[in-house]
Amino acid sequence: MQHVFVFTALLLAPLAAQAAAPPWAATNPSGAEVRIALPPPEDPRLAHLSWNKVVRTPQGSIVLACVAGEFHGNHGGGCPAVARSTDGAQTFSKLNILREFGRGSDYTCCGNLALGLAGDGALVLLAMAYSGDETNHIFGWRSADDGLTWTAVDTSTLGPDKTGSVFGNVVPIAGDGLAVLGHYRPGSRPHTEGIWMSVSADHGGHWGQPRRISEVPALEPVLLASEGRLIAFLRSSKKPLRDAAAAVGRQYVAVSDDAGRTWSTQLSALDAENPATARLAAPCAVENPNQRGELFVLTTERTASKNQNSRIWLWRGNARSLEFQRERVLLEFPNIKGSPHTDLGYPWLLHLEGRRWLLFYYHGQKRGPCPIWMTEVML
């Protein structure tokens, strides 16, 4: 039976009236303001926000999806949640928790999200839930009223224990409706590693059988369409591929020229500036709306060095050549001795106009309050 979740548009968080950013906050080298888009809820069970995704609806609203829990990771109690802005991200509504997970529930945590728009204009959100490496499932919802209410969809083909995690964008594909990607994880059968793809032919109401499209040891695939191709950016897991030690921490790129029927995967140039002291988290990738075929990729470098800051970098690339060049730092996170605010990353871009973009990311405590932040960048 489907359930309708009614969105409560209360307790708006005014951004313009915020106090100055704390000393541990990231800085935008352009001098643009860095501010909190979504503050942590007062309930400590939901105060850690992470894995944010953002989309603009056909009506012009901005919908932000994230995971709200005690922390993100095994048994962190994370729950899929959405917030909505009708004033260009100046304010967001109170978080709407779509489903609760945690100890004593059927799954102890929500881990990752995928968000996008269906061909009929509805919002489509998929979320993975899991209990460590024991069991997992994918849940999903649609909103046909600009994010006000959400209705559960049929994801029975994706679990329990058939896939693992879902991530990134829900993307329209030619002739087949919508596509989404995820990675297999322990507890799934028959695969526990690699990247899977599923297609919906009815605007996200039902999802087809998952199919493994890459065997590489990778996580959190980000899917986009450009130049008639489907392109996926894959975060390497912490082990080499085919005895290639250089693969550790790198990003793979998978590409399909036949609407996802066949794929090829290769290592890319996307890597940490100094792989000896930093590793990449999941990327964000979009096509430049002002130049067809040009891709923007954001990589998050989490430092392991006391003498280095974590950073979010901009790369530019081409959808045909799949060649990418590191360009510049978009955000820098101060490395403050003893600071608990060391959990950061997962940038997500939302186009405004021309070269102007909003960049959303999370940054806060590993176990404890963690807001969703935003800043404006020129790309």
mmCIF file of C-alpha atoms in Angstrom:
data_model
loop_
_atom_site.group_PDB
_atom_site.id
_atom_site.type_symbol
_atom_site.label_atom_id
_atom_site.label_comp_id
_atom_site.label_asym_id
_atom_site.label_seq_id
_atom_site.Cartn_x
_atom_site.Cartn_y
_atom_site.Cartn_z
ATOM 1 C CA MET A 1 0.000 0.000 0.000
ATOM 2 C CA GLN A 2 1.329 3.401 -0.912
ATOM 3 C CA HIS A 3 1.675 6.073 1.740
ATOM 4 C CA VAL A 4 1.343 9.798 1.241
ATOM 5 C CA PHE A 5 3.650 11.982 3.332
ATOM 6 C CA VAL A 6 2.309 15.487 3.865
ATOM 7 C CA PHE A 7 4.943 18.201 3.736
ATOM 8 C CA THR A 8 4.815 20.688 6.639
ATOM 9 C CA ALA A 9 6.042 24.088 5.504
ATOM 10 C CA LEU A 10 6.828 25.515 8.916
ATOM 11 C CA LEU A 11 9.811 26.903 10.783
ATOM 12 C CA LEU A 12 11.539 28.531 7.842
ATOM 13 C CA ALA A 13 15.260 29.112 8.365
ATOM 14 C CA PRO A 14 16.110 32.689 7.359
ATOM 15 C CA LEU A 15 19.547 32.676 5.780
ATOM 16 C CA ALA A 16 20.022 36.393 5.299
ATOM 17 C CA ALA A 17 19.878 37.045 9.046
ATOM 18 C CA GLN A 18 22.533 34.475 9.985
ATOM 19 C CA ALA A 19 25.471 35.371 12.178
ATOM 20 C CA ALA A 20 29.007 35.319 10.805
ATOM 21 C CA ALA A 21 30.324 31.879 9.901
ATOM 22 C CA PRO A 22 32.293 30.114 12.666
ATOM 23 C CA PRO A 23 36.091 29.842 12.371
ATOM 24 C CA TRP A 24 35.877 26.191 11.320
ATOM 25 C CA ALA A 25 33.630 26.985 8.332
ATOM 26 C CA ALA A 26 34.963 26.613 4.814
ATOM 27 C CA THR A 27 35.985 29.663 2.802
ATOM 28 C CA ASN A 28 35.224 30.449 -0.814
ATOM 29 C CA PRO A 29 38.416 31.849 -2.427
ATOM 30 C CA SER A 30 36.282 34.220 -4.521
ATOM 31 C CA GLY A 31 35.169 35.960 -1.329
ATOM 32 C CA ALA A 32 31.539 34.895 -1.763
ATOM 33 C CA GLU A 33 29.578 34.266 1.415
ATOM 34 C CA VAL A 34 29.470 30.743 2.839
ATOM 35 C CA ARG A 35 26.301 30.156 4.849
ATOM 36 C CA ILE A 36 24.066 27.477 6.290
ATOM 37 C CA ALA A 37 21.245 26.387 3.996
ATOM 38 C CA LEU A 38 19.762 23.819 6.397
ATOM 39 C CA PRO A 39 20.618 23.980 10.112
ATOM 40 C CA PRO A 40 20.714 20.745 12.133
ATOM 41 C CA PRO A 41 17.372 19.842 13.730
ATOM 42 C CA GLU A 42 17.253 20.130 17.508
ATOM 43 C CA ASP A 43 16.501 16.412 17.875
ATOM 44 C CA PRO A 44 19.958 14.770 18.215
ATOM 45 C CA ARG A 45 18.631 11.699 16.417
ATOM 46 C CA LEU A 46 18.302 13.850 13.267
ATOM 47 C CA ALA A 47 20.988 16.508 13.797
ATOM 48 C CA HIS A 48 23.606 15.100 11.436
ATOM 49 C CA LEU A 49 22.710 16.058 7.830
ATOM 50 C CA SER A 50 24.605 14.556 4.910
ATOM 51 C CA TRP A 51 24.551 13.146 1.372
ATOM 52 C CA ASN A 52 22.678 16.188 0.051
ATOM 53 C CA LYS A 53 21.149 16.377 -3.433
ATOM 54 C CA VAL A 54 19.373 19.412 -4.954
ATOM 55 C CA VAL A 55 17.041 19.983 -7.910
ATOM 56 C CA ARG A 56 14.863 22.807 -9.250
ATOM 57 C CA THR A 57 11.280 21.868 -10.081
ATOM 58 C CA PRO A 58 9.389 22.979 -13.202
ATOM 59 C CA GLN A 59 7.513 25.443 -10.956
ATOM 60 C CA GLY A 60 10.801 27.043 -9.888
ATOM 61 C CA SER A 61 11.007 25.670 -6.354
ATOM 62 C CA ILE A 62 14.273 24.223 -5.053
ATOM 63 C CA VAL A 63 14.056 20.840 -3.361
ATOM 64 C CA LEU A 64 16.945 19.637 -1.231
ATOM 65 C CA ALA A 65 17.145 15.993 -0.184
ATOM 66 C CA CYS A 66 19.509 14.698 2.477
ATOM 67 C CA VAL A 67 19.977 12.056 5.162
ATOM 68 C CA ALA A 68 19.218 13.117 8.750
ATOM 69 C CA GLY A 69 20.613 10.988 11.564
ATOM 70 C CA GLU A 70 22.962 10.823 14.545
ATOM 71 C CA PHE A 71 25.894 10.292 12.179
ATOM 72 C CA HIS A 72 26.264 8.840 8.707
ATOM 73 C CA GLY A 73 27.643 5.351 8.528
ATOM 74 C CA ASN A 74 26.783 1.889 9.813
ATOM 75 C CA HIS A 75 23.865 2.030 12.280
ATOM 76 C CA GLY A 76 23.848 5.848 12.250
ATOM 77 C CA GLY A 77 20.061 6.065 12.270
ATOM 78 C CA GLY A 78 19.925 8.180 9.122
ATOM 79 C CA CYS A 79 16.511 8.946 7.613
ATOM 80 C CA PRO A 80 15.713 10.220 4.081
ATOM 81 C CA ALA A 81 14.432 13.790 4.307
ATOM 82 C CA VAL A 82 13.511 16.708 2.049
ATOM 83 C CA ALA A 83 13.227 20.472 2.430
ATOM 84 C CA ARG A 84 11.741 22.965 -0.015
ATOM 85 C CA SER A 85 12.512 26.576 -0.938
ATOM 86 C CA THR A 86 10.256 28.886 -2.919
ATOM 87 C CA ASP A 87 12.496 31.967 -2.658
ATOM 88 C CA GLY A 88 15.629 30.902 -4.502
ATOM 89 C CA ALA A 89 17.281 29.175 -1.507
ATOM 90 C CA GLN A 90 17.032 32.186 0.777
ATOM 91 C CA THR A 91 14.982 30.021 3.132
ATOM 92 C CA PHE A 92 14.127 26.332 3.369
ATOM 93 C CA SER A 93 11.212 24.666 5.101
ATOM 94 C CA LYS A 94 11.583 22.348 8.044
ATOM 95 C CA LEU A 95 12.866 18.903 7.077
ATOM 96 C CA ASN A 96 10.190 16.414 6.069
ATOM 97 C CA ILE A 97 11.258 12.918 7.162
ATOM 98 C CA LEU A 98 9.962 10.472 4.544
ATOM 99 C CA ARG A 99 10.765 7.283 6.462
ATOM 100 C CA GLU A 100 12.422 6.599 9.801
ATOM 101 C CA PHE A 101 15.282 4.149 10.221
ATOM 102 C CA GLY A 102 17.368 3.302 13.265
ATOM 103 C CA ARG A 103 17.949 0.710 15.927
ATOM 104 C CA GLY A 104 14.771 -1.285 16.429
ATOM 105 C CA SER A 105 13.604 -0.512 12.876
ATOM 106 C CA ASP A 106 13.750 -2.827 9.856
ATOM 107 C CA TYR A 107 17.009 -1.080 8.845
ATOM 108 C CA THR A 108 19.384 0.841 11.088
ATOM 109 C CA CYS A 109 20.381 3.609 8.669
ATOM 110 C CA CYS A 110 19.714 5.350 5.371
ATOM 111 C CA GLY A 111 22.973 5.651 3.481
ATOM 112 C CA ASN A 112 22.670 7.353 0.096
ATOM 113 C CA LEU A 113 20.182 9.147 -2.165
ATOM 114 C CA ALA A 114 19.384 9.752 -5.827
ATOM 115 C CA LEU A 115 17.162 12.668 -6.887
ATOM 116 C CA GLY A 116 15.801 13.888 -10.200
ATOM 117 C CA LEU A 117 12.812 14.870 -12.328
ATOM 118 C CA ALA A 118 10.568 12.548 -14.313
ATOM 119 C CA GLY A 119 9.284 13.340 -17.794
ATOM 120 C CA ASP A 120 5.912 14.327 -16.342
ATOM 121 C CA GLY A 121 7.593 16.931 -14.104
ATOM 122 C CA ALA A 122 7.319 14.911 -10.891
ATOM 123 C CA LEU A 123 10.177 14.693 -8.410
ATOM 124 C CA VAL A 124 11.665 11.220 -7.973
ATOM 125 C CA LEU A 125 13.729 10.283 -4.918
ATOM 126 C CA LEU A 126 15.379 6.935 -4.200
ATOM 127 C CA ALA A 127 17.125 6.106 -0.925
ATOM 128 C CA MET A 128 19.083 3.103 0.261
ATOM 129 C CA ALA A 129 18.649 1.620 3.715
ATOM 130 C CA TYR A 130 20.864 -0.945 5.354
ATOM 131 C CA SER A 131 21.929 -2.657 8.567
ATOM 132 C CA GLY A 132 25.714 -2.833 8.318
ATOM 133 C CA ASP A 133 26.791 -5.569 5.914
ATOM 134 C CA GLU A 134 23.878 -7.810 6.852
ATOM 135 C CA THR A 135 20.939 -6.564 4.782
ATOM 136 C CA ASN A 136 19.874 -3.676 2.533
ATOM 137 C CA HIS A 137 17.015 -2.314 0.440
ATOM 138 C CA ILE A 138 16.143 0.618 -1.845
ATOM 139 C CA PHE A 139 13.074 2.752 -1.076
ATOM 140 C CA GLY A 140 11.540 5.383 -3.340
ATOM 141 C CA TRP A 141 9.015 8.211 -3.589
ATOM 142 C CA ARG A 142 7.436 10.537 -6.149
ATOM 143 C CA SER A 143 6.071 14.031 -5.655
ATOM 144 C CA ALA A 144 3.654 15.324 -8.271
ATOM 145 C CA ASP A 145 2.880 18.601 -6.453
ATOM 146 C CA ASP A 146 6.201 20.452 -6.375
ATOM 147 C CA GLY A 147 7.557 18.633 -3.345
ATOM 148 C CA LEU A 148 4.598 19.241 -1.038
ATOM 149 C CA THR A 149 3.571 15.582 -0.675
ATOM 150 C CA TRP A 150 5.442 12.351 -1.418
ATOM 151 C CA THR A 151 4.047 8.954 -2.416
ATOM 152 C CA ALA A 152 5.954 5.683 -2.032
ATOM 153 C CA VAL A 153 6.786 3.837 -5.274
ATOM 154 C CA ASP A 154 7.472 0.190 -6.132
ATOM 155 C CA THR A 155 11.144 -0.712 -5.646
ATOM 156 C CA SER A 156 10.609 -4.435 -5.025
ATOM 157 C CA THR A 157 12.962 -5.333 -7.881
ATOM 158 C CA LEU A 158 15.835 -3.527 -6.144
ATOM 159 C CA GLY A 159 15.674 -5.337 -2.820
ATOM 160 C CA PRO A 160 15.847 -6.557 -0.206
ATOM 161 C CA ASP A 161 19.459 -7.643 -0.664
ATOM 162 C CA LYS A 162 19.486 -7.376 -4.464
ATOM 163 C CA THR A 163 21.547 -4.198 -4.948
ATOM 164 C CA GLY A 164 22.967 -2.218 -2.031
ATOM 165 C CA SER A 165 23.221 1.537 -2.481
ATOM 166 C CA VAL A 166 21.724 4.130 -4.837
ATOM 167 C CA PHE A 167 23.347 7.477 -5.572
ATOM 168 C CA GLY A 168 23.402 10.685 -7.599
ATOM 169 C CA ASN A 169 20.925 11.722 -10.271
ATOM 170 C CA VAL A 170 17.752 10.186 -11.633
ATOM 171 C CA VAL A 171 18.316 10.792 -15.362
ATOM 172 C CA PRO A 172 15.965 10.685 -18.389
ATOM 173 C CA ILE A 173 17.217 8.347 -21.122
ATOM 174 C CA ALA A 174 16.107 8.161 -24.730
ATOM 175 C CA GLY A 175 13.210 5.783 -25.298
ATOM 176 C CA ASP A 176 13.406 4.147 -21.881
ATOM 177 C CA GLY A 177 12.160 6.641 -19.310
ATOM 178 C CA LEU A 178 14.423 7.148 -16.301
ATOM 179 C CA ALA A 179 17.727 5.598 -15.248
ATOM 180 C CA VAL A 180 19.444 5.417 -11.890
ATOM 181 C CA LEU A 181 22.753 3.931 -10.776
ATOM 182 C CA GLY A 182 24.068 2.521 -7.535
ATOM 183 C CA HIS A 183 26.733 0.221 -6.192
ATOM 184 C CA TYR A 184 26.459 -3.298 -4.876
ATOM 185 C CA ARG A 185 27.463 -3.829 -1.269
ATOM 186 C CA PRO A 186 28.030 -6.735 1.135
ATOM 187 C CA GLY A 187 24.813 -8.504 2.017
ATOM 188 C CA SER A 188 23.525 -8.418 -1.570
ATOM 189 C CA ARG A 189 23.145 -11.393 -3.902
ATOM 190 C CA PRO A 190 24.498 -12.435 -6.336
ATOM 191 C CA HIS A 191 26.900 -9.445 -6.460
ATOM 192 C CA THR A 192 28.594 -7.611 -3.610
ATOM 193 C CA GLU A 193 30.768 -5.330 -5.743
ATOM 194 C CA GLY A 194 30.412 -3.254 -8.901
ATOM 195 C CA ILE A 195 27.920 -0.753 -10.321
ATOM 196 C CA TRP A 196 24.282 -1.484 -11.139
ATOM 197 C CA MET A 197 21.694 0.289 -13.294
ATOM 198 C CA SER A 198 17.896 0.211 -13.190
ATOM 199 C CA VAL A 199 15.341 1.777 -15.537
ATOM 200 C CA SER A 200 11.796 3.017 -14.926
ATOM 201 C CA ALA A 201 9.344 3.185 -17.823
ATOM 202 C CA ASP A 202 6.570 4.925 -15.871
ATOM 203 C CA HIS A 203 8.154 8.121 -14.507
ATOM 204 C CA GLY A 204 9.653 6.420 -11.468
ATOM 205 C CA GLY A 205 6.524 4.597 -10.283
ATOM 206 C CA HIS A 206 8.121 1.175 -10.767
ATOM 207 C CA TRP A 207 11.757 0.179 -11.316
ATOM 208 C CA GLY A 208 13.114 -2.592 -13.534
ATOM 209 C CA GLN A 209 15.497 -5.370 -12.633
ATOM 210 C CA PRO A 210 18.986 -4.093 -11.738
ATOM 211 C CA ARG A 211 21.808 -4.968 -14.107
ATOM 212 C CA ARG A 212 25.520 -4.861 -13.366
ATOM 213 C CA ILE A 213 27.167 -2.432 -15.799
ATOM 214 C CA SER A 214 30.686 -2.392 -14.337
ATOM 215 C CA GLU A 215 32.689 -4.809 -12.216
ATOM 216 C CA VAL A 216 35.214 -2.263 -10.956
ATOM 217 C CA PRO A 217 35.583 -1.844 -7.171
ATOM 218 C CA ALA A 218 33.835 1.514 -7.029
ATOM 219 C CA LEU A 219 31.135 3.354 -5.116
ATOM 220 C CA GLU A 220 28.596 6.175 -5.416
ATOM 221 C CA PRO A 221 28.171 6.603 -9.194
ATOM 222 C CA VAL A 222 27.150 10.036 -10.479
ATOM 223 C CA LEU A 223 25.226 9.775 -13.774
ATOM 224 C CA LEU A 224 24.667 12.466 -16.401
ATOM 225 C CA ALA A 225 23.739 12.706 -20.075
ATOM 226 C CA SER A 226 25.792 14.730 -22.569
ATOM 227 C CA GLU A 227 26.412 14.625 -26.321
ATOM 228 C CA GLY A 228 24.116 11.631 -26.705
ATOM 229 C CA ARG A 229 26.115 9.651 -24.153
ATOM 230 C CA LEU A 230 25.461 8.445 -20.630
ATOM 231 C CA ILE A 231 28.512 9.179 -18.486
ATOM 232 C CA ALA A 232 29.044 7.954 -14.932
ATOM 233 C CA PHE A 233 31.730 9.060 -12.494
ATOM 234 C CA LEU A 234 32.627 6.345 -9.999
ATOM 235 C CA ARG A 235 34.439 6.763 -6.704
ATOM 236 C CA SER A 236 37.150 4.126 -6.403
ATOM 237 C CA SER A 237 37.048 1.940 -3.323
ATOM 238 C CA LYS A 238 40.154 1.463 -1.206
ATOM 239 C CA LYS A 239 41.788 -1.287 -3.214
ATOM 240 C CA PRO A 240 43.551 -1.481 -6.578
ATOM 241 C CA LEU A 241 42.058 -2.886 -9.756
ATOM 242 C CA ARG A 242 43.941 -5.549 -11.705
ATOM 243 C CA ASP A 243 47.140 -4.928 -9.730
ATOM 244 C CA ALA A 244 47.099 -1.233 -10.643
ATOM 245 C CA ALA A 245 48.137 0.439 -7.405
ATOM 246 C CA ALA A 246 47.521 3.842 -8.996
ATOM 247 C CA ALA A 247 43.781 3.089 -8.957
ATOM 248 C CA VAL A 248 43.543 3.525 -5.195
ATOM 249 C CA GLY A 249 41.644 6.735 -4.479
ATOM 250 C CA ARG A 250 41.144 7.574 -8.153
ATOM 251 C CA GLN A 251 37.916 8.166 -10.044
ATOM 252 C CA TYR A 252 36.691 5.863 -12.783
ATOM 253 C CA VAL A 253 34.586 7.060 -15.729
ATOM 254 C CA ALA A 254 32.038 4.740 -17.330
ATOM 255 C CA VAL A 255 30.382 5.627 -20.648
ATOM 256 C CA SER A 256 27.527 4.264 -22.746
ATOM 257 C CA ASP A 257 26.710 5.306 -26.312
ATOM 258 C CA ASP A 258 23.565 3.185 -26.608
ATOM 259 C CA ALA A 259 21.307 4.510 -23.835
ATOM 260 C CA GLY A 260 22.848 2.292 -21.178
ATOM 261 C CA ARG A 261 22.701 -1.070 -22.917
ATOM 262 C CA THR A 262 26.491 -1.481 -22.981
ATOM 263 C CA TRP A 263 29.190 0.288 -20.981
ATOM 264 C CA SER A 264 32.950 0.700 -20.916
ATOM 265 C CA THR A 265 34.872 1.790 -17.814
ATOM 266 C CA GLN A 266 38.308 3.329 -17.480
ATOM 267 C CA LEU A 267 40.433 5.143 -14.945
ATOM 268 C CA SER A 268 40.339 8.910 -15.306
ATOM 269 C CA ALA A 269 42.771 11.693 -14.478
ATOM 270 C CA LEU A 270 40.549 12.740 -11.564
ATOM 271 C CA ASP A 271 42.657 12.287 -8.461
ATOM 272 C CA ALA A 272 43.795 14.099 -5.331
ATOM 273 C CA GLU A 273 46.399 16.801 -5.880
ATOM 274 C CA ASN A 274 48.659 14.905 -3.478
ATOM 275 C CA PRO A 275 47.448 11.280 -3.284
ATOM 276 C CA ALA A 276 49.913 10.596 -0.477
ATOM 277 C CA THR A 277 48.055 12.898 1.896
ATOM 278 C CA ALA A 278 44.456 13.058 0.621
ATOM 279 C CA ARG A 279 41.743 10.838 -0.837
ATOM 280 C CA LEU A 280 38.727 11.687 -2.962
ATOM 281 C CA ALA A 281 35.146 11.441 -1.744
ATOM 282 C CA ALA A 282 32.237 11.145 -4.182
ATOM 283 C CA PRO A 283 32.271 13.617 -7.092
ATOM 284 C CA CYS A 284 29.617 15.919 -8.500
ATOM 285 C CA ALA A 285 29.351 16.210 -12.287
ATOM 286 C CA VAL A 286 27.155 18.383 -14.528
ATOM 287 C CA GLU A 287 27.095 19.566 -18.135
ATOM 288 C CA ASN A 288 27.762 23.249 -18.737
ATOM 289 C CA PRO A 289 24.371 24.614 -19.867
ATOM 290 C CA ASN A 290 26.182 27.356 -21.775
ATOM 291 C CA GLN A 291 28.466 25.038 -23.759
ATOM 292 C CA ARG A 292 27.173 21.682 -24.857
ATOM 293 C CA GLY A 293 29.573 18.831 -24.210
ATOM 294 C CA GLU A 294 31.647 20.667 -21.600
ATOM 295 C CA LEU A 295 31.547 19.003 -18.204
ATOM 296 C CA PHE A 296 32.164 20.426 -14.741
ATOM 297 C CA VAL A 297 33.358 17.918 -12.144
ATOM 298 C CA LEU A 298 33.814 18.735 -8.464
ATOM 299 C CA THR A 299 36.133 16.536 -6.407
ATOM 300 C CA THR A 300 36.399 16.610 -2.616
ATOM 301 C CA GLU A 301 39.887 16.011 -1.221
ATOM 302 C CA ARG A 302 39.797 14.962 2.426
ATOM 303 C CA THR A 303 43.215 15.456 3.896
ATOM 304 C CA ALA A 304 44.993 13.055 6.231
ATOM 305 C CA SER A 305 47.802 15.546 6.855
ATOM 306 C CA LYS A 306 48.040 17.973 9.779
ATOM 307 C CA ASN A 307 49.627 20.520 7.445
ATOM 308 C CA GLN A 308 47.077 20.464 4.632
ATOM 309 C CA ASN A 309 43.497 21.706 4.274
ATOM 310 C CA SER A 310 40.692 19.678 2.767
ATOM 311 C CA ARG A 311 39.416 21.200 -0.481
ATOM 312 C CA ILE A 312 36.735 21.015 -3.136
ATOM 313 C CA TRP A 313 38.255 21.377 -6.623
ATOM 314 C CA LEU A 314 36.756 22.282 -9.986
ATOM 315 C CA TRP A 315 37.761 20.252 -13.047
ATOM 316 C CA ARG A 316 36.728 20.900 -16.658
ATOM 317 C CA GLY A 317 36.368 18.147 -19.210
ATOM 318 C CA ASN A 318 34.840 17.048 -22.477
ATOM 319 C CA ALA A 319 32.046 14.509 -22.909
ATOM 320 C CA ARG A 320 33.661 13.092 -26.046
ATOM 321 C CA SER A 321 37.333 12.901 -25.141
ATOM 322 C CA LEU A 322 36.716 12.281 -21.431
ATOM 323 C CA GLU A 323 39.832 14.317 -20.729
ATOM 324 C CA PHE A 324 39.753 16.478 -17.593
ATOM 325 C CA GLN A 325 41.916 19.313 -16.332
ATOM 326 C CA ARG A 326 42.165 20.494 -12.739
ATOM 327 C CA GLU A 327 41.257 24.214 -12.687
ATOM 328 C CA ARG A 328 40.920 25.757 -9.216
ATOM 329 C CA VAL A 329 39.793 25.409 -5.606
ATOM 330 C CA LEU A 330 36.144 26.314 -4.968
ATOM 331 C CA LEU A 331 36.117 25.709 -1.206
ATOM 332 C CA GLU A 332 38.844 25.331 1.397
ATOM 333 C CA PHE A 333 38.256 23.803 4.835
ATOM 334 C CA PRO A 334 40.558 24.994 7.641
ATOM 335 C CA ASN A 335 42.533 22.259 9.381
ATOM 336 C CA ILE A 336 42.087 23.294 13.023
ATOM 337 C CA LYS A 337 43.816 21.170 15.640
ATOM 338 C CA GLY A 338 41.298 19.552 17.957
ATOM 339 C CA SER A 339 38.241 20.730 16.020
ATOM 340 C CA PRO A 340 35.420 18.156 15.890
ATOM 341 C CA HIS A 341 34.118 19.620 12.606
ATOM 342 C CA THR A 342 35.954 17.267 10.279
ATOM 343 C CA ASP A 343 33.094 15.637 8.377
ATOM 344 C CA LEU A 344 32.684 17.298 4.993
ATOM 345 C CA GLY A 345 32.045 16.899 1.319
ATOM 346 C CA TYR A 346 29.542 15.692 -1.249
ATOM 347 C CA PRO A 347 29.140 18.990 -3.127
ATOM 348 C CA TRP A 348 26.097 19.378 -5.360
ATOM 349 C CA LEU A 349 25.567 22.104 -7.965
ATOM 350 C CA LEU A 350 22.405 24.004 -8.916
ATOM 351 C CA HIS A 351 22.504 26.357 -11.897
ATOM 352 C CA LEU A 352 21.210 29.901 -11.414
ATOM 353 C CA GLU A 353 21.935 31.809 -14.648
ATOM 354 C CA GLY A 354 24.847 32.419 -16.963
ATOM 355 C CA ARG A 355 27.982 31.345 -15.084
ATOM 356 C CA ARG A 356 26.342 31.565 -11.632
ATOM 357 C CA TRP A 357 25.797 28.381 -9.632
ATOM 358 C CA LEU A 358 24.830 27.489 -6.081
ATOM 359 C CA LEU A 359 27.081 24.916 -4.439
ATOM 360 C CA PHE A 360 25.617 22.829 -1.580
ATOM 361 C CA TYR A 361 27.660 20.592 0.730
ATOM 362 C CA TYR A 362 27.704 19.268 4.282
ATOM 363 C CA HIS A 363 30.247 20.169 6.957
ATOM 364 C CA GLY A 364 30.150 19.518 10.683
ATOM 365 C CA GLN A 365 30.886 16.959 13.358
ATOM 366 C CA LYS A 366 31.431 13.310 12.512
ATOM 367 C CA ARG A 367 29.123 12.302 15.342
ATOM 368 C CA GLY A 368 26.832 15.176 16.148
ATOM 369 C CA PRO A 369 25.334 18.259 14.497
ATOM 370 C CA CYS A 370 26.242 18.746 10.850
ATOM 371 C CA PRO A 371 24.508 21.441 8.725
ATOM 372 C CA ILE A 372 24.036 21.643 4.973
ATOM 373 C CA TRP A 373 25.948 24.702 3.711
ATOM 374 C CA MET A 374 25.791 26.706 0.491
ATOM 375 C CA THR A 375 27.804 29.277 -1.421
ATOM 376 C CA GLU A 376 27.726 30.847 -4.873
ATOM 377 C CA VAL A 377 30.385 29.997 -7.447
ATOM 378 C CA MET A 378 31.162 31.192 -10.968
ATOM 379 C CA LEU A 379 31.912 28.380 -13.440
#
